[in-house]
Amino acid sequence: MISNEKAPVGWAMLMYELEDAQEHLTSLISKMSSEPDYDEVNFRIDLAHVFSHLNRAWHRRDVVDDLDDDGWQRASQFPTDLDPL
């Protein structure tokens, strides 16, 4: 796995994905708690957004540089090498 010392650019990108996932998850929780008309369609969209950031974080764990467009699309998909606990 990359580290800030060995791959500062990759580390910054990894941290961006995790921080953005956290921000959007916090927003999702807030909306679900405060909007009575929050429905499954909104939940699917908001949760998919969070998952995209988490998926890219997982795929970026060893990437030292930025991703190209194809890499971005692949990294946004659910991991095939991560088993649920």
CSV table of N, CA and C in Angstrom, one decimal:
chain,number,residue,atom,x,y,z
A,1,MET,N,0.9,-1.2,0.0
A,1,MET,CA,0.0,0.0,0.0
A,1,MET,C,0.9,1.2,0.0
A,2,ILE,N,0.5,2.3,-0.7
A,2,ILE,CA,1.2,3.5,-0.8
A,2,ILE,C,1.3,4.2,0.6
A,3,SER,N,2.2,5.1,0.7
A,3,SER,CA,2.3,5.9,1.9
A,3,SER,C,2.6,7.4,1.5
A,4,ASN,N,2.3,8.3,2.4
A,4,ASN,CA,2.6,9.7,2.1
A,4,ASN,C,4.0,10.0,1.8
A,5,GLU,N,4.9,9.3,2.5
A,5,GLU,CA,6.3,9.5,2.3
A,5,GLU,C,6.9,9.0,1.0
A,6,LYS,N,6.4,7.8,0.5
A,6,LYS,CA,6.9,7.2,-0.7
A,6,LYS,C,6.1,7.6,-2.0
A,7,ALA,N,4.9,8.0,-1.8
A,7,ALA,CA,4.1,8.4,-3.0
A,7,ALA,C,3.1,9.5,-2.6
A,8,PRO,N,3.6,10.7,-2.4
A,8,PRO,CA,2.8,11.8,-2.0
A,8,PRO,C,1.6,12.2,-2.9
A,9,VAL,N,1.8,12.1,-4.2
A,9,VAL,CA,0.7,12.4,-5.1
A,9,VAL,C,-0.4,11.3,-5.0
A,10,GLY,N,0.0,10.0,-5.1
A,10,GLY,CA,-1.0,8.9,-4.9
A,10,GLY,C,-1.7,9.0,-3.6
A,11,TRP,N,-0.9,9.3,-2.5
A,11,TRP,CA,-1.5,9.4,-1.2
A,11,TRP,C,-2.5,10.5,-1.1
A,12,ALA,N,-2.2,11.6,-1.7
A,12,ALA,CA,-3.2,12.8,-1.7
A,12,ALA,C,-4.5,12.4,-2.5
A,13,MET,N,-4.3,11.6,-3.6
A,13,MET,CA,-5.5,11.2,-4.3
A,13,MET,C,-6.3,10.2,-3.5
A,14,LEU,N,-5.6,9.3,-2.8
A,14,LEU,CA,-6.3,8.3,-2.0
A,14,LEU,C,-7.1,9.0,-0.8
A,15,MET,N,-6.4,10.0,-0.2
A,15,MET,CA,-7.1,10.7,0.9
A,15,MET,C,-8.2,11.5,0.4
A,16,TYR,N,-8.1,12.1,-0.8
A,16,TYR,CA,-9.2,12.8,-1.4
A,16,TYR,C,-10.5,11.9,-1.5
A,17,GLU,N,-10.3,10.7,-2.0
A,17,GLU,CA,-11.4,9.8,-2.2
A,17,GLU,C,-12.1,9.5,-0.9
A,18,LEU,N,-11.2,9.2,0.1
A,18,LEU,CA,-11.8,8.9,1.4
A,18,LEU,C,-12.5,10.0,2.1
A,19,GLU,N,-11.9,11.2,2.0
A,19,GLU,CA,-12.5,12.4,2.6
A,19,GLU,C,-13.8,12.8,1.8
A,20,ASP,N,-13.8,12.6,0.5
A,20,ASP,CA,-15.0,12.9,-0.2
A,20,ASP,C,-16.1,11.9,0.1
A,21,ALA,N,-15.8,10.6,0.3
A,21,ALA,CA,-16.7,9.6,0.7
A,21,ALA,C,-17.3,10.0,2.0
A,22,GLN,N,-16.5,10.4,3.0
A,22,GLN,CA,-16.9,10.8,4.3
A,22,GLN,C,-17.9,12.0,4.2
A,23,GLU,N,-17.6,13.0,3.4
A,23,GLU,CA,-18.4,14.1,3.2
A,23,GLU,C,-19.8,13.7,2.7
A,24,HIS,N,-19.8,12.9,1.6
A,24,HIS,CA,-21.1,12.5,1.0
A,24,HIS,C,-21.9,11.6,1.9
A,25,LEU,N,-21.2,10.7,2.7
A,25,LEU,CA,-21.9,9.9,3.6
A,25,LEU,C,-22.6,10.7,4.7
A,26,THR,N,-21.9,11.7,5.2
A,26,THR,CA,-22.4,12.6,6.2
A,26,THR,C,-23.6,13.3,5.7
A,27,SER,N,-23.5,13.8,4.4
A,27,SER,CA,-24.6,14.5,3.8
A,27,SER,C,-25.8,13.5,3.6
A,28,LEU,N,-25.6,12.3,3.2
A,28,LEU,CA,-26.6,11.3,3.0
A,28,LEU,C,-27.4,11.1,4.4
A,29,ILE,N,-26.6,10.9,5.4
A,29,ILE,CA,-27.2,10.7,6.7
A,29,ILE,C,-28.1,11.9,7.2
A,30,SER,N,-27.6,13.1,6.9
A,30,SER,CA,-28.3,14.3,7.3
A,30,SER,C,-29.6,14.4,6.5
A,31,LYS,N,-29.5,14.2,5.2
A,31,LYS,CA,-30.7,14.2,4.3
A,31,LYS,C,-31.8,13.2,4.8
A,32,MET,N,-31.3,12.0,5.0
A,32,MET,CA,-32.2,10.9,5.5
A,32,MET,C,-32.9,11.3,6.8
A,33,SER,N,-32.2,11.9,7.6
A,33,SER,CA,-32.7,12.3,9.0
A,33,SER,C,-33.6,13.5,8.9
A,34,SER,N,-33.4,14.4,8.0
A,34,SER,CA,-34.2,15.6,8.0
A,34,SER,C,-35.2,15.8,6.9
A,35,GLU,N,-35.2,15.0,5.9
A,35,GLU,CA,-36.1,15.2,4.8
A,35,GLU,C,-37.1,14.0,4.8
A,36,PRO,N,-38.4,14.4,5.2
A,36,PRO,CA,-39.4,13.3,5.2
A,36,PRO,C,-39.7,12.6,3.9
A,37,ASP,N,-39.4,13.3,2.8
A,37,ASP,CA,-39.7,12.7,1.5
A,37,ASP,C,-38.5,12.1,0.8
A,38,TYR,N,-37.4,11.9,1.6
A,38,TYR,CA,-36.2,11.2,1.1
A,38,TYR,C,-36.6,9.8,0.7
A,39,ASP,N,-36.4,9.4,-0.5
A,39,ASP,CA,-36.9,8.1,-0.9
A,39,ASP,C,-35.8,7.2,-1.4
A,40,GLU,N,-36.2,6.0,-1.9
A,40,GLU,CA,-35.2,5.0,-2.3
A,40,GLU,C,-34.4,5.5,-3.5
A,41,VAL,N,-35.1,6.2,-4.4
A,41,VAL,CA,-34.3,6.7,-5.6
A,41,VAL,C,-33.2,7.6,-5.2
A,42,ASN,N,-33.5,8.5,-4.3
A,42,ASN,CA,-32.4,9.4,-3.7
A,42,ASN,C,-31.3,8.6,-3.0
A,43,PHE,N,-31.8,7.6,-2.2
A,43,PHE,CA,-30.9,6.8,-1.5
A,43,PHE,C,-29.9,6.0,-2.4
A,44,ARG,N,-30.5,5.5,-3.5
A,44,ARG,CA,-29.6,4.8,-4.5
A,44,ARG,C,-28.6,5.7,-5.1
A,45,ILE,N,-29.0,6.9,-5.5
A,45,ILE,CA,-28.1,7.8,-6.1
A,45,ILE,C,-27.0,8.3,-5.1
A,46,ASP,N,-27.4,8.7,-3.9
A,46,ASP,CA,-26.4,9.1,-2.9
A,46,ASP,C,-25.5,8.0,-2.4
A,47,LEU,N,-26.0,6.8,-2.2
A,47,LEU,CA,-25.2,5.8,-1.8
A,47,LEU,C,-24.2,5.3,-2.9
A,48,ALA,N,-24.7,5.3,-4.1
A,48,ALA,CA,-23.8,5.0,-5.2
A,48,ALA,C,-22.6,5.9,-5.3
A,49,HIS,N,-22.9,7.2,-5.0
A,49,HIS,CA,-21.8,8.2,-5.1
A,49,HIS,C,-20.8,7.9,-4.0
A,50,VAL,N,-21.3,7.5,-2.8
A,50,VAL,CA,-20.3,7.2,-1.7
A,50,VAL,C,-19.5,6.0,-2.1
A,51,PHE,N,-20.2,4.9,-2.6
A,51,PHE,CA,-19.5,3.7,-3.1
A,51,PHE,C,-18.5,4.0,-4.1
A,52,SER,N,-18.8,4.9,-5.1
A,52,SER,CA,-17.8,5.2,-6.1
A,52,SER,C,-16.5,5.7,-5.5
A,53,HIS,N,-16.6,6.6,-4.5
A,53,HIS,CA,-15.4,7.1,-3.8
A,53,HIS,C,-14.7,6.0,-3.1
A,54,LEU,N,-15.4,5.2,-2.4
A,54,LEU,CA,-14.8,4.1,-1.6
A,54,LEU,C,-14.1,3.1,-2.6
A,55,ASN,N,-14.8,2.8,-3.7
A,55,ASN,CA,-14.2,1.9,-4.7
A,55,ASN,C,-12.9,2.4,-5.2
A,56,ARG,N,-12.9,3.7,-5.6
A,56,ARG,CA,-11.7,4.3,-6.1
A,56,ARG,C,-10.6,4.4,-5.0
A,57,ALA,N,-11.0,4.6,-3.8
A,57,ALA,CA,-10.0,4.5,-2.7
A,57,ALA,C,-9.3,3.1,-2.7
A,58,TRP,N,-10.1,2.1,-2.7
A,58,TRP,CA,-9.6,0.7,-2.7
A,58,TRP,C,-8.6,0.5,-3.9
A,59,HIS,N,-9.1,0.9,-5.1
A,59,HIS,CA,-8.3,0.7,-6.3
A,59,HIS,C,-7.0,1.5,-6.3
A,60,ARG,N,-7.0,2.7,-5.6
A,60,ARG,CA,-5.9,3.6,-5.6
A,60,ARG,C,-4.9,3.2,-4.5
A,61,ARG,N,-5.1,2.3,-3.7
A,61,ARG,CA,-4.2,2.0,-2.6
A,61,ARG,C,-2.8,1.7,-3.0
A,62,ASP,N,-2.6,1.3,-4.2
A,62,ASP,CA,-1.2,1.0,-4.7
A,62,ASP,C,-0.8,1.9,-5.9
A,63,VAL,N,-1.6,2.9,-6.2
A,63,VAL,CA,-1.4,3.8,-7.4
A,63,VAL,C,-0.6,5.0,-7.0
A,64,VAL,N,0.5,5.2,-7.6
A,64,VAL,CA,1.3,6.4,-7.1
A,64,VAL,C,1.0,7.6,-7.9
A,65,ASP,N,0.4,7.5,-9.1
A,65,ASP,CA,0.1,8.7,-9.9
A,65,ASP,C,-1.4,8.8,-10.2
A,66,ASP,N,-1.8,9.7,-11.0
A,66,ASP,CA,-3.2,9.9,-11.3
A,66,ASP,C,-3.7,8.8,-12.2
A,67,LEU,N,-5.0,8.6,-12.3
A,67,LEU,CA,-5.6,7.6,-13.2
A,67,LEU,C,-5.9,8.2,-14.5
A,68,ASP,N,-5.8,7.4,-15.6
A,68,ASP,CA,-6.3,7.9,-16.9
A,68,ASP,C,-7.8,7.7,-16.9
A,69,ASP,N,-8.5,8.0,-18.0
A,69,ASP,CA,-10.0,7.9,-18.0
A,69,ASP,C,-10.4,6.5,-17.9
A,70,ASP,N,-9.7,5.5,-18.6
A,70,ASP,CA,-10.1,4.1,-18.4
A,70,ASP,C,-9.9,3.6,-17.0
A,71,GLY,N,-8.7,4.0,-16.4
A,71,GLY,CA,-8.4,3.6,-15.1
A,71,GLY,C,-9.5,4.2,-14.1
A,72,TRP,N,-9.9,5.4,-14.3
A,72,TRP,CA,-10.9,6.0,-13.5
A,72,TRP,C,-12.2,5.2,-13.5
A,73,GLN,N,-12.6,4.8,-14.7
A,73,GLN,CA,-13.9,4.0,-14.9
A,73,GLN,C,-13.7,2.7,-14.2
A,74,ARG,N,-12.6,2.0,-14.4
A,74,ARG,CA,-12.4,0.7,-13.8
A,74,ARG,C,-12.3,0.8,-12.2
A,75,ALA,N,-11.7,1.8,-11.7
A,75,ALA,CA,-11.5,2.0,-10.3
A,75,ALA,C,-12.8,2.4,-9.6
A,76,SER,N,-13.8,2.9,-10.4
A,76,SER,CA,-15.1,3.3,-9.8
A,76,SER,C,-16.0,2.1,-9.6
A,77,GLN,N,-15.6,1.0,-10.2
A,77,GLN,CA,-16.5,-0.2,-10.1
A,77,GLN,C,-16.2,-0.9,-8.7
A,78,PHE,N,-17.2,-1.8,-8.3
A,78,PHE,CA,-17.0,-2.5,-7.1
A,78,PHE,C,-15.8,-3.4,-7.2
A,79,PRO,N,-15.0,-3.5,-6.1
A,79,PRO,CA,-13.8,-4.3,-6.2
A,79,PRO,C,-14.2,-5.8,-6.3
A,80,THR,N,-13.3,-6.5,-7.0
A,80,THR,CA,-13.5,-8.0,-7.1
A,80,THR,C,-12.5,-8.7,-6.2
A,81,ASP,N,-11.6,-7.9,-5.6
A,81,ASP,CA,-10.6,-8.5,-4.7
A,81,ASP,C,-10.7,-8.1,-3.3
A,82,LEU,N,-11.9,-7.8,-2.9
A,82,LEU,CA,-12.2,-7.4,-1.5
A,82,LEU,C,-13.5,-8.1,-1.0
A,83,ASP,N,-13.3,-9.0,-0.1
A,83,ASP,CA,-14.4,-9.8,0.4
A,83,ASP,C,-15.1,-9.1,1.6
A,84,PRO,N,-16.4,-9.1,1.6
A,84,PRO,CA,-17.1,-8.5,2.7
A,84,PRO,C,-16.8,-9.2,4.0
A,85,LEU,N,-16.8,-8.5,5.1
A,85,LEU,CA,-16.6,-9.2,6.4
A,85,LEU,C,-17.9,-9.4,7.1
